[in-house]
Amino acid sequence: MASSKSLKKVLLMGKSGSGKTSMRSIIFANFLAKPTMRLGPTLHVDHDNVKFLGNLVLNLWDCGGQDAFMEAFFNSERSQTFSGVHVLIYVFDVDSHEHKKDMEQFVSCLQSINELSPEARVFCLVHKMDLIKNEDDRNKLLEERREELAKIASPRKLTVFRTSIWDETLYKAWSEIVYQLVPNVALLQEKLAKLCNLCGADEVVLFEKATFLVISHAITSEHQDQHRFEKISNIIKHYKLTCGKTQARFRSMEVKNSTFAALVDVFTSNTYIMVVMTNPRIQCAAVRQNVQFARSYFEQIIKSKRM
């Protein structure tokens, strides 16, 4: 059984049909996007304990968004629902025709969190952004929502992401959310930077093994694509699922062309590592050996109970 220190309660809320269960199924249950369209609505609460990086366990509460359930959460079940929360993730459907009501329910949710879990981190996902075809319109809507939600939540700080199950934005949002819960993250970042320099790599990225969410990364040279890690998460997770269909287990891969080489390999018992190099003199075999030597040390960091 997970200790109270390692068990992190994550509340997933929003109106019915906003996409909460679909995104949870993609991130934590290895669903592809299309099959989630057949998922039914959540009735009351779906509880799920997800082991994440050694001692960390995410206690996910996927809360049904139908009016009757929301009313119960804010009244008769208020203390049970909102006590002991570490992270609140509130999902807004851009296709909703009840914007005023959505905001009123969010206000009720914030009031409960402020009273019963004042230290909880709050994230808002402006979801189904794929329904807005023009990128400028997406950015405009996102900024409008950020301003509106910041005003509602003030003085509490919150973080707002745009998301869609059809692209890398879902992985970016959840990676940043989970990053806030990872123990020893500063030490992990520091040692990953040292490994990056030791390998002569341009960047090193650490992924959680089951979800392929980005846990940490280190770079020695800037890259133009700010969403590359999340794109890689999406691609490799799809590839892992394809391997599973043929009863094969994905362990590692190397990609090389005239401009770069990349190695993806199992690292610790809970992570994969990706090392990217543009220096043609660096051999993947040497990088593999450095990664192998570093495994046990990083295993200790990740499994440490220091918070």
Coordinates of C-alpha atoms in Angstrom, one line a residue:
M1 CA 0.0 0.0 0.0
A2 CA 1.3 3.5 -0.9
S3 CA 2.2 5.8 2.0
S4 CA 0.3 9.0 2.5
K5 CA 3.5 10.9 1.3
S6 CA 3.6 9.1 -2.0
L7 CA -0.1 9.0 -2.7
K8 CA -1.2 12.2 -4.6
K9 CA -4.9 12.9 -5.0
V10 CA -5.6 14.2 -8.5
L11 CA -9.1 15.6 -9.1
L12 CA -10.3 15.6 -12.7
M13 CA -13.4 17.7 -13.1
G14 CA -15.5 19.4 -15.8
K15 CA -18.9 19.2 -17.4
S16 CA -20.2 15.9 -18.8
G17 CA -18.8 15.2 -22.3
S18 CA -15.9 17.6 -22.0
G19 CA -13.4 14.8 -22.7
K20 CA -12.0 14.0 -19.2
T21 CA -12.3 10.2 -19.5
S22 CA -11.0 10.2 -23.0
M23 CA -7.8 12.0 -22.1
R24 CA -7.3 9.8 -19.0
S25 CA -7.7 6.7 -21.1
I26 CA -5.1 7.9 -23.6
I27 CA -2.6 8.9 -21.0
F28 CA -2.9 6.1 -18.5
A29 CA -4.7 3.2 -20.2
N30 CA -2.9 3.1 -23.6
F31 CA -6.0 4.0 -25.7
L32 CA -5.6 5.6 -29.1
A33 CA -7.6 8.7 -29.8
K34 CA -10.3 7.2 -32.0
P35 CA -11.5 4.3 -29.8
T36 CA -12.1 6.8 -26.9
M37 CA -15.1 8.1 -28.9
R38 CA -16.9 4.9 -27.9
L39 CA -16.4 5.5 -24.2
G40 CA -19.6 6.2 -22.2
P41 CA -20.0 9.0 -19.6
T42 CA -18.5 8.6 -16.2
L43 CA -21.2 7.9 -13.5
H44 CA -20.4 9.6 -10.2
V45 CA -16.6 9.0 -9.7
D46 CA -14.1 6.6 -11.3
H47 CA -11.2 6.0 -8.9
D48 CA -7.9 4.7 -10.1
N49 CA -4.5 4.4 -8.5
V50 CA -1.7 4.8 -11.0
K51 CA 1.9 3.9 -10.1
F52 CA 4.1 6.6 -11.4
L53 CA 7.9 6.6 -10.9
G54 CA 8.7 4.3 -8.1
N55 CA 7.2 5.6 -4.9
L56 CA 4.7 8.1 -6.5
V57 CA 1.1 6.9 -6.9
L58 CA -1.5 9.1 -8.5
N59 CA -4.9 8.7 -6.9
L60 CA -7.0 9.8 -9.8
W61 CA -10.6 10.9 -9.3
D62 CA -12.4 11.1 -12.6
C63 CA -15.6 13.0 -11.6
G64 CA -18.8 12.7 -13.6
G65 CA -19.9 16.1 -14.9
Q66 CA -23.7 15.6 -15.0
D67 CA -25.6 18.2 -13.1
A68 CA -26.8 15.8 -10.4
F69 CA -23.2 14.6 -9.7
M70 CA -21.8 18.1 -9.7
E71 CA -24.4 19.3 -7.2
A72 CA -23.5 16.4 -4.9
F73 CA -19.8 17.2 -5.2
F74 CA -20.4 20.8 -4.1
N75 CA -22.9 19.9 -1.3
S76 CA -23.4 16.5 0.4
E77 CA -20.0 15.1 -0.8
R78 CA -18.0 18.3 -0.6
S79 CA -15.7 17.3 2.2
Q80 CA -15.0 13.8 0.8
T81 CA -14.4 15.1 -2.7
F82 CA -12.2 18.2 -2.1
S83 CA -10.2 17.3 1.0
G84 CA -6.6 16.2 0.6
V85 CA -6.3 17.2 -3.1
H86 CA -2.8 17.8 -4.4
V87 CA -3.9 18.7 -8.0
L88 CA -7.1 19.9 -9.5
I89 CA -7.5 19.5 -13.3
Y90 CA -10.6 21.3 -14.6
V91 CA -11.5 20.6 -18.2
F92 CA -13.4 23.2 -20.3
D93 CA -15.1 22.1 -23.6
V94 CA -14.6 24.7 -26.3
D95 CA -17.7 23.3 -28.0
S96 CA -19.9 24.0 -24.9
H97 CA -23.0 26.2 -25.4
E98 CA -23.2 26.9 -21.6
H99 CA -20.2 29.1 -21.0
K100 CA -21.8 31.0 -18.1
K101 CA -22.8 27.8 -16.3
D102 CA -19.4 26.2 -16.9
M103 CA -17.7 29.2 -15.2
E104 CA -20.2 29.1 -12.3
Q105 CA -19.4 25.5 -11.6
F106 CA -15.7 26.2 -11.8
V107 CA -16.1 29.0 -9.3
S108 CA -17.9 26.5 -6.9
C109 CA -15.0 24.1 -7.4
L110 CA -12.4 26.7 -6.6
Q111 CA -14.2 27.8 -3.5
S112 CA -14.2 24.2 -2.3
I113 CA -10.6 23.7 -3.1
N114 CA -9.6 27.0 -1.5
E115 CA -11.3 26.0 1.7
L116 CA -10.5 22.3 2.0
S117 CA -7.2 21.9 0.0
P118 CA -5.6 25.4 -0.1
E119 CA -2.2 24.1 -1.1
A120 CA -3.5 22.2 -4.2
R121 CA -2.2 23.2 -7.6
V122 CA -4.8 24.1 -10.1
F123 CA -4.7 23.4 -13.9
C124 CA -7.3 24.3 -16.5
L125 CA -7.4 22.5 -19.8
V126 CA -9.2 24.3 -22.7
H127 CA -10.1 21.1 -24.5
K128 CA -11.1 19.9 -28.0
M129 CA -9.2 22.8 -29.6
D130 CA -9.0 20.7 -32.8
L131 CA -12.6 21.9 -33.4
I132 CA -11.2 25.3 -34.1
K133 CA -9.5 25.0 -37.4
N134 CA -7.6 28.3 -37.6
E135 CA -4.4 28.6 -35.5
D136 CA -4.8 32.3 -34.9
D137 CA -8.3 31.7 -33.6
R138 CA -7.1 29.0 -31.3
N139 CA -4.4 31.3 -29.8
K140 CA -6.9 34.1 -29.4
L141 CA -9.4 31.9 -27.6
L142 CA -6.7 30.5 -25.3
E143 CA -5.6 34.0 -24.3
E144 CA -9.2 35.0 -23.7
R145 CA -9.7 32.0 -21.4
R146 CA -6.4 32.6 -19.6
E147 CA -7.4 36.1 -18.8
E148 CA -10.9 35.2 -17.7
L149 CA -9.8 32.3 -15.5
A150 CA -7.0 34.2 -13.9
K151 CA -9.4 37.0 -13.0
I152 CA -11.9 34.4 -11.5
A153 CA -9.2 32.6 -9.6
S154 CA -7.3 35.7 -8.3
P155 CA -5.3 35.8 -6.0
R156 CA -4.8 32.0 -6.5
K157 CA -2.4 31.1 -9.3
L158 CA -3.4 28.6 -12.0
T159 CA -2.0 27.3 -15.2
V160 CA -4.1 27.1 -18.4
F161 CA -3.3 24.7 -21.4
R162 CA -4.9 24.2 -24.7
T163 CA -5.4 20.5 -25.4
S164 CA -6.7 18.0 -28.0
I165 CA -6.7 14.2 -28.0
W166 CA -5.6 14.4 -31.7
D167 CA -2.2 16.0 -31.2
E168 CA 0.8 16.5 -28.9
T169 CA -0.9 19.2 -26.8
L170 CA -2.5 16.6 -24.5
Y171 CA 1.0 15.1 -23.7
K172 CA 2.5 18.6 -23.1
A173 CA -0.2 19.5 -20.6
W174 CA -0.1 16.2 -18.7
S175 CA 3.7 16.1 -18.7
E176 CA 3.8 19.6 -17.0
I177 CA 1.1 18.6 -14.5
V178 CA 2.8 15.4 -13.5
Y179 CA 6.2 17.2 -13.4
Q180 CA 4.9 19.2 -10.4
L181 CA 4.4 16.0 -8.4
V182 CA 7.7 14.2 -9.1
P183 CA 9.9 14.0 -6.0
N184 CA 13.6 15.1 -6.2
V185 CA 12.9 16.8 -9.6
A186 CA 15.6 19.4 -9.1
L187 CA 18.2 16.7 -8.3
L188 CA 17.0 14.7 -11.2
Q189 CA 17.4 17.7 -13.6
E190 CA 20.9 18.4 -12.3
K191 CA 22.2 14.9 -12.8
L192 CA 20.5 14.6 -16.2
A193 CA 22.4 17.7 -17.3
K194 CA 25.7 16.1 -16.2
L195 CA 24.8 12.9 -18.1
C196 CA 24.0 15.0 -21.2
N197 CA 27.5 16.7 -21.0
L198 CA 29.2 13.4 -20.3
C199 CA 27.7 11.9 -23.5
G200 CA 28.5 14.9 -25.6
A201 CA 24.8 15.0 -26.5
D202 CA 22.6 17.9 -27.6
E203 CA 19.8 16.8 -25.4
V204 CA 18.7 14.0 -23.0
V205 CA 15.0 13.4 -22.2
L206 CA 13.5 11.2 -19.5
F207 CA 10.1 9.6 -20.1
E208 CA 7.9 7.8 -17.7
K209 CA 7.8 4.2 -18.8
A210 CA 4.1 3.4 -19.0
T211 CA 2.7 6.8 -20.1
F212 CA 5.7 8.2 -22.0
L213 CA 5.1 11.5 -20.4
V214 CA 8.2 13.8 -20.2
I215 CA 9.6 13.8 -16.7
S216 CA 12.8 15.8 -17.1
H217 CA 15.2 16.9 -19.8
A218 CA 18.6 18.6 -20.3
I219 CA 19.9 20.4 -23.4
T220 CA 23.2 21.9 -24.5
S221 CA 21.9 23.5 -27.6
E222 CA 18.6 25.2 -28.4
H223 CA 16.0 23.6 -30.8
Q224 CA 13.4 25.5 -32.8
D225 CA 10.6 23.0 -32.2
Q226 CA 9.3 23.7 -28.6
H227 CA 6.8 20.7 -28.8
R228 CA 9.3 18.1 -30.0
F229 CA 9.3 16.1 -26.7
E230 CA 5.5 15.7 -26.7
K231 CA 5.5 14.8 -30.4
I232 CA 8.1 12.1 -29.7
S233 CA 6.0 10.9 -26.7
N234 CA 3.0 10.5 -29.0
I235 CA 4.9 8.7 -31.7
I236 CA 6.7 6.2 -29.5
K237 CA 3.6 5.4 -27.5
H238 CA 1.8 4.6 -30.7
Y239 CA 4.7 2.5 -31.8
K240 CA 4.7 0.6 -28.5
L241 CA 1.0 -0.1 -28.9
T242 CA 1.7 -1.4 -32.4
C243 CA 4.4 -3.7 -31.1
G244 CA 2.0 -5.0 -28.5
K245 CA -0.4 -6.1 -31.2
T246 CA 2.2 -8.4 -32.6
Q247 CA 3.2 -9.7 -29.2
A248 CA 6.5 -7.9 -29.4
R249 CA 7.9 -5.8 -26.5
F250 CA 9.4 -2.4 -27.3
R251 CA 12.8 -1.9 -25.6
S252 CA 15.0 0.4 -27.6
M253 CA 15.6 2.0 -31.0
E254 CA 18.2 4.0 -32.8
V255 CA 17.5 6.6 -35.5
K256 CA 20.3 8.1 -37.6
N257 CA 20.7 10.3 -40.7
S258 CA 23.2 12.8 -42.0
T259 CA 22.4 15.5 -39.4
F260 CA 21.7 13.6 -36.2
A261 CA 21.5 10.4 -34.3
A262 CA 19.0 9.5 -31.5
L263 CA 18.9 6.6 -29.1
V264 CA 15.8 5.6 -27.1
D265 CA 16.3 2.9 -24.5
V266 CA 15.0 1.5 -21.2
F267 CA 16.7 3.4 -18.4
T268 CA 15.5 2.7 -14.9
S269 CA 12.7 0.4 -13.9
N270 CA 10.2 3.2 -14.4
T271 CA 11.7 5.3 -17.2
Y272 CA 13.0 5.4 -20.8
I273 CA 15.7 7.8 -21.9
M274 CA 16.3 9.5 -25.2
V275 CA 19.7 10.9 -26.2
V276 CA 20.1 13.1 -29.2
M277 CA 23.4 13.9 -30.8
T278 CA 24.5 16.0 -33.8
N279 CA 28.2 15.4 -33.5
P280 CA 29.0 12.7 -36.0
R281 CA 32.1 11.6 -34.0
I282 CA 30.0 10.3 -31.1
Q283 CA 29.0 6.7 -31.4
C284 CA 25.7 5.3 -30.2
A285 CA 27.6 2.3 -28.6
A286 CA 29.6 4.7 -26.4
V287 CA 26.4 6.5 -25.4
R288 CA 24.7 3.2 -24.6
Q289 CA 27.6 2.4 -22.2
N290 CA 27.3 5.7 -20.4
V291 CA 23.6 5.2 -20.1
Q292 CA 24.2 1.7 -18.7
F293 CA 26.7 3.0 -16.1
A294 CA 24.2 5.7 -15.0
R295 CA 21.2 3.4 -14.5
S296 CA 21.7 2.4 -10.9
Y297 CA 22.4 5.9 -9.8
F298 CA 19.3 7.4 -11.3
E299 CA 17.3 4.4 -10.0
Q300 CA 18.2 5.5 -6.5
I301 CA 17.3 9.2 -7.2
I302 CA 13.9 8.2 -8.6
K303 CA 13.0 5.8 -5.8
S304 CA 14.2 8.1 -3.0
K305 CA 11.4 9.1 -0.6
R306 CA 12.7 12.6 -0.2
M307 CA 10.1 15.1 -1.3

